[in-house]
Amino acid sequence: MKERPNTNKITIYDIAQALGLSASTVSRALQNNPLINEETRTKVQDAATNMGYVPNWIASSLRKKRSNILGLIVPRTSMYFQSTAISGIQHEAHKYGFSIVIGQSDETVAMEKELAHTFFSLRVDGLLAASSMFTTNIDHFSPFIKNNIPLVFYDRVPLDFPGYTITGDDFKGGFLATEHLIKQGCKKIAHFSGQLTCNLYQQRLAGYKAALAKYKIPYDESLLYVHNLTLDAGAEAARQIFAGKELPDGLFAANDASAVAFIQEARKVGIEIPGKIKVVGYSNDLSSRIISPSLTTIEQSGYKMGEKAVETLVQLINKEEKIKIVKNYVFEVELIQRESSAL
C-alpha cells in the first residue's frame, strides 16, 4: 500500500517535479496568475490537491509583505444583523482578492482581547471589528494603531476610538421608533436597551428621549430596562412589566430578539399586541416577519454596512485614505411598519 504523503513536507518543487514543470510556473499557477494558461493552472491545482500540498501563508506573506487576509471580530455570529454584515464583508473581500478569518468575542472583553492579539500575530493586512457590548477600553487594539495596520470599526464602536468607523444612524433610529409609537397614540413607552457602555444603545436611548421631549412626554427612568437583549433577557423584562400595577401602552426595543420575546410573553398572559401595547423593534431580523403579529422595526442595512466596511479597509490598506474615504460613514435607517404597532 502506497504511503500517504506527509502534507507538511510537500512543496511546489515536488509538484513541479511530478508534472515536469518549473517551480516558478507551479507557483504562478497556484496563484491563478493569468500568465499561465487555464489548462496548466487546472493541472497544477489538481496535482496540489491530490498530493496534499498546503501553502505556507506565513512565509508567503513575509515575502510579499502582504497576507491577503483580513481579520474580523464580531460579538456573535448568530445575531441576524451580524450574519448579514458578514455576508456583505465576505462578498466585498472576495472582490478585492482578500480572504476573511472570523473570530467571535461572544460579548466578552477577554475573548475580544485574545482575538485582537491572535489577528495581530497572524499578520492580517487589516482588521474589521464590531466591539462587545462591554468594551470601554481599546488598549488591546493599540498594536494595530501603533504599527499602522488598518483598523475599521463598524456598527459597534468603542466610545473613544479616533479612527475610521461605519455605523447606522442609531440616534435617528431610536427617534423614528419612538415617534412612530407616539403618533400611534402611545403616551407611556417602555424601552428595552442594551448595555449603555455601547455606542449603539446610548444613541438609540438618546433618540428615544429626544422623541419624548419633542412631543412633551416626560422621560420616566422606571420605563428603561437595560439588559443583554437576548430572547431570555427580553422575556424576563416582559414578565417584570406584566407584574407591575400599570402597563405601558408602547415598547421600543433596541433589537428585534427582545421585542419578539416581549410579544411571546404577552401572548402567554393574554395581553393583546397591538391592541393593549404597541411594539417596535430594531434590525429587521427574519423573526420580525415571522412572529405574529409581524413586528414593526428599524432597517439598518447590515449587508451594505459590511460591504462599506471592507471597501474602507481596503482603501486604507492601499493608502487611499486622503482622497476617497469618509472617516465616520453613517448609513441611513428607515422604519418598516408592520402589525405590532397598528392602530
XYZ file of C-alpha atoms in Angstrom:
343
model
C 0.000 0.000 0.000
C 1.366 3.384 -1.023
C 2.226 5.555 1.952
C 0.221 8.777 2.143
C 2.490 11.789 1.620
C 3.386 13.911 4.602
C 1.475 17.124 3.799
C 3.880 19.142 5.926
C 6.723 18.341 3.512
C 5.064 18.683 0.096
C 6.441 21.784 -1.658
C 5.985 23.450 -5.018
C 9.253 21.750 -6.062
C 7.651 18.332 -5.513
C 4.670 19.347 -7.656
C 6.982 20.771 -10.306
C 8.997 17.545 -10.437
C 5.856 15.406 -10.671
C 4.479 17.448 -13.568
C 7.760 18.256 -15.354
C 7.268 21.985 -14.867
C 9.402 24.733 -13.364
C 8.787 25.754 -9.758
C 8.018 29.304 -10.890
C 5.290 28.019 -13.244
C 3.758 25.971 -10.423
C 3.871 28.970 -8.083
C 2.124 31.212 -10.600
C -0.465 28.549 -11.418
C -1.333 28.138 -7.730
C -1.909 31.895 -7.548
C -4.170 31.831 -10.637
C -1.741 34.068 -12.496
C -3.227 34.825 -15.966
C 0.239 34.431 -17.499
C -0.247 30.668 -17.044
C -2.822 29.128 -19.371
C -6.001 27.702 -17.855
C -5.167 24.079 -18.720
C -1.828 24.250 -16.895
C -3.371 26.059 -13.917
C -6.018 23.356 -13.576
C -3.424 20.572 -13.884
C -1.199 22.158 -11.224
C -4.049 22.851 -8.820
C -5.417 19.313 -9.181
C -1.953 17.872 -8.532
C -1.507 20.097 -5.489
C -4.801 18.838 -4.048
C -4.023 15.189 -4.757
C -0.523 15.428 -3.295
C -1.774 17.172 -0.159
C 0.064 20.448 -0.722
C -0.634 23.087 1.934
C 0.662 26.583 1.150
C 2.771 28.281 3.795
C 0.814 31.503 4.081
C 3.088 32.962 6.752
C 6.211 32.525 4.641
C 4.361 33.855 1.618
C 3.141 36.921 3.498
C 6.665 37.649 4.739
C 7.971 37.549 1.167
C 5.162 39.687 -0.276
C 4.719 41.867 2.834
C 1.011 41.149 2.465
C -1.089 38.197 3.609
C -4.263 38.984 1.623
C -6.136 38.077 4.810
C -8.483 40.365 6.742
C -9.382 39.696 10.366
C -12.983 40.107 11.523
C -14.156 40.271 15.151
C -17.906 40.057 15.792
C -19.885 39.813 19.063
C -21.962 36.795 17.989
C -22.302 35.254 14.527
C -25.836 34.149 15.456
C -27.077 37.756 15.518
C -29.129 38.465 12.385
C -27.511 41.844 11.804
C -24.011 40.378 12.126
C -24.815 37.442 9.847
C -25.966 39.820 7.097
C -22.952 42.083 7.656
C -20.629 39.054 7.410
C -22.222 38.157 4.065
C -21.506 41.652 2.765
C -17.968 41.550 4.162
C -17.251 38.154 2.567
C -18.618 39.242 -0.818
C -16.685 42.502 -0.912
C -13.457 40.967 0.403
C -13.530 38.311 -2.328
C -13.994 41.018 -4.932
C -10.751 42.634 -3.780
C -8.867 39.322 -3.535
C -8.876 39.009 0.273
C -9.829 36.083 2.494
C -11.633 36.587 5.812
C -10.800 34.980 9.151
C -13.669 35.408 11.634
C -13.450 35.439 15.420
C -16.436 35.633 17.793
C -15.980 37.554 21.060
C -19.217 36.146 22.496
C -19.812 39.584 24.080
C -16.767 39.252 26.360
C -13.898 41.718 26.522
C -11.475 38.916 27.460
C -12.183 36.985 24.250
C -12.068 40.194 22.207
C -8.584 40.885 23.594
C -7.464 37.353 22.735
C -8.778 37.649 19.186
C -7.109 41.026 18.638
C -3.793 39.515 19.770
C -4.282 36.468 17.534
C -5.062 38.513 14.435
C -2.058 40.757 15.041
C 0.136 37.655 15.356
C -1.311 36.287 12.101
C -0.110 39.414 10.288
C -3.514 40.195 8.800
C -3.462 43.090 6.358
C -6.267 44.818 8.216
C -8.866 44.276 10.920
C -12.629 44.840 10.962
C -14.339 44.778 14.342
C -17.726 45.231 15.966
C -16.923 45.596 19.645
C -18.511 43.698 22.509
C -21.340 45.326 24.437
C -18.933 45.887 27.346
C -15.835 47.258 25.591
C -14.804 50.572 27.146
C -11.022 50.393 26.693
C -9.321 49.877 23.318
C -5.753 49.223 24.508
C -5.874 45.699 23.054
C -6.238 47.226 19.574
C -3.219 49.521 20.049
C -0.733 47.153 18.286
C -2.697 47.745 15.069
C -2.749 51.501 15.565
C 0.939 51.750 16.556
C 2.051 49.605 13.615
C -0.159 51.363 11.057
C -2.201 48.236 10.334
C -5.603 49.461 9.123
C -8.403 49.067 11.659
C -12.076 49.822 10.981
C -14.915 49.500 13.471
C -18.424 49.006 12.168
C -21.840 49.021 13.883
C -20.488 48.871 17.450
C -17.700 51.375 18.011
C -15.745 51.918 21.269
C -16.580 55.379 22.555
C -13.038 56.802 22.431
C -11.944 55.248 19.123
C -10.461 58.038 16.972
C -10.208 56.117 13.694
C -12.425 55.004 10.823
C -15.986 53.872 11.557
C -19.031 52.600 9.678
C -22.311 52.881 11.589
C -26.036 53.254 11.170
C -27.816 56.407 12.314
C -28.791 54.954 15.684
C -29.999 58.253 17.133
C -32.390 58.666 14.215
C -33.478 55.031 14.522
C -34.354 55.498 18.188
C -36.166 58.733 17.375
C -38.164 57.228 14.476
C -39.228 54.194 16.517
C -40.415 56.276 19.462
C -42.050 58.964 17.349
C -43.952 56.284 15.459
C -45.346 54.874 18.722
C -46.346 58.367 19.844
C -48.124 59.009 16.547
C -49.941 55.711 17.031
C -51.348 57.101 20.286
C -48.848 55.810 22.866
C -48.120 58.015 25.871
C -46.299 55.634 28.200
C -43.497 53.971 26.240
C -41.093 51.465 27.767
C -37.615 50.971 26.300
C -35.503 47.792 26.203
C -31.864 48.909 25.881
C -28.581 47.063 25.598
C -25.710 47.892 27.941
C -25.082 51.649 27.932
C -21.312 51.130 27.674
C -22.061 50.538 23.963
C -22.413 53.376 21.442
C -25.457 51.841 19.739
C -27.594 51.739 22.814
C -26.518 55.154 24.032
C -27.589 56.628 20.704
C -30.859 54.699 20.479
C -31.730 55.765 24.012
C -30.858 59.372 23.151
C -33.191 59.180 20.122
C -35.945 57.751 22.330
C -35.539 60.616 24.819
C -35.473 63.228 22.046
C -38.761 61.976 20.591
C -40.397 62.054 24.025
C -39.130 65.608 24.535
C -40.396 66.749 21.113
C -43.908 65.595 21.981
C -43.665 66.842 25.569
C -43.869 63.399 27.186
C -41.785 63.275 30.393
C -38.944 60.753 30.433
C -39.600 58.103 33.098
C -36.473 56.164 34.080
C -38.608 53.350 35.541
C -39.629 52.506 31.964
C -35.990 51.854 30.947
C -34.890 48.189 31.064
C -31.171 47.617 30.446
C -30.143 44.050 29.634
C -28.302 41.962 27.013
C -31.194 41.967 24.532
C -31.354 38.182 24.204
C -34.625 36.258 23.985
C -34.271 35.229 27.639
C -33.478 38.757 28.818
C -36.378 40.176 26.819
C -38.754 37.589 28.273
C -37.614 38.356 31.824
C -38.065 42.103 31.302
C -41.532 41.450 29.855
C -42.502 39.457 32.956
C -41.346 42.358 35.146
C -43.542 44.749 33.168
C -46.587 42.480 33.297
C -46.187 42.079 37.065
C -46.421 45.843 37.558
C -49.536 47.779 38.527
C -49.779 49.866 35.368
C -48.807 48.623 31.906
C -47.101 50.818 29.316
C -49.020 51.303 26.072
C -45.909 51.103 23.907
C -42.492 49.407 23.790
C -39.423 50.363 21.793
C -36.888 47.516 21.943
C -33.324 48.162 20.782
C -33.268 44.854 18.897
C -35.821 42.503 17.373
C -34.976 39.478 19.542
C -36.104 41.183 22.753
C -39.178 42.627 21.011
C -40.145 39.142 19.787
C -39.659 37.764 23.320
C -41.947 40.501 24.656
C -44.689 39.611 22.152
C -44.399 35.913 23.016
C -44.682 36.620 26.753
C -47.649 38.943 26.165
C -49.448 36.145 24.319
C -48.921 33.781 27.293
C -50.696 36.135 29.698
C -53.425 37.260 27.295
C -52.154 40.788 26.630
C -53.108 41.812 23.113
C -50.455 43.219 20.763
C -51.029 45.818 19.331
C -54.419 46.386 20.987
C -53.094 46.809 24.532
C -49.399 47.508 23.863
C -47.803 48.562 20.576
C -44.259 47.297 19.873
C -41.332 48.430 17.699
C -38.046 46.540 17.387
C -34.737 47.221 15.650
C -32.735 45.480 12.860
C -35.450 43.955 10.623
C -34.494 40.379 11.554
C -36.179 37.476 9.785
C -38.004 36.860 13.074
C -39.719 40.243 12.744
C -41.565 38.951 9.660
C -42.395 35.521 11.088
C -43.733 36.477 14.535
C -47.476 37.084 14.846
C -48.312 39.895 14.833
C -45.473 40.853 12.483
C -43.052 43.297 14.065
C -42.613 46.952 13.188
C -38.876 47.565 13.141
C -35.950 49.725 12.020
C -33.976 48.602 8.962
C -30.229 49.263 9.265
C -28.712 47.657 6.124
C -26.285 45.104 7.572
C -25.164 43.729 4.209
C -24.376 47.173 2.807
C -22.610 48.144 6.031
C -20.385 45.077 5.693
C -19.548 45.936 2.097
C -18.723 49.530 3.010
C -16.526 48.397 5.922
C -14.396 46.253 3.601
C -14.231 48.966 0.944
C -12.951 51.406 3.573
C -10.434 48.912 4.974
C -9.055 48.057 1.529
C -8.667 51.738 0.686
C -6.694 52.180 3.906
C -4.521 49.163 3.058
C -3.871 50.699 -0.358
C -3.166 54.086 1.288
C -6.024 55.883 -0.475
C -7.500 57.498 2.638
C -6.556 61.058 1.741
C -8.648 61.157 -1.397
C -11.569 58.775 -1.029
C -12.639 57.837 2.458
C -15.293 59.318 4.724
C -13.782 58.825 8.162
C -17.065 58.287 10.009
C -19.545 56.899 7.478
C -23.179 56.794 8.659
C -25.900 54.733 6.955
C -29.469 55.974 6.850
C -32.113 53.926 8.676
C -35.821 53.558 7.992
C -38.928 52.464 9.829
C -40.634 49.323 8.493
C -44.243 49.455 9.714
C -45.994 46.148 10.370
C -48.835 44.783 12.502
C -47.319 45.128 16.000
C -47.871 48.890 16.055
C -51.085 49.155 14.071
C -53.919 51.398 15.255
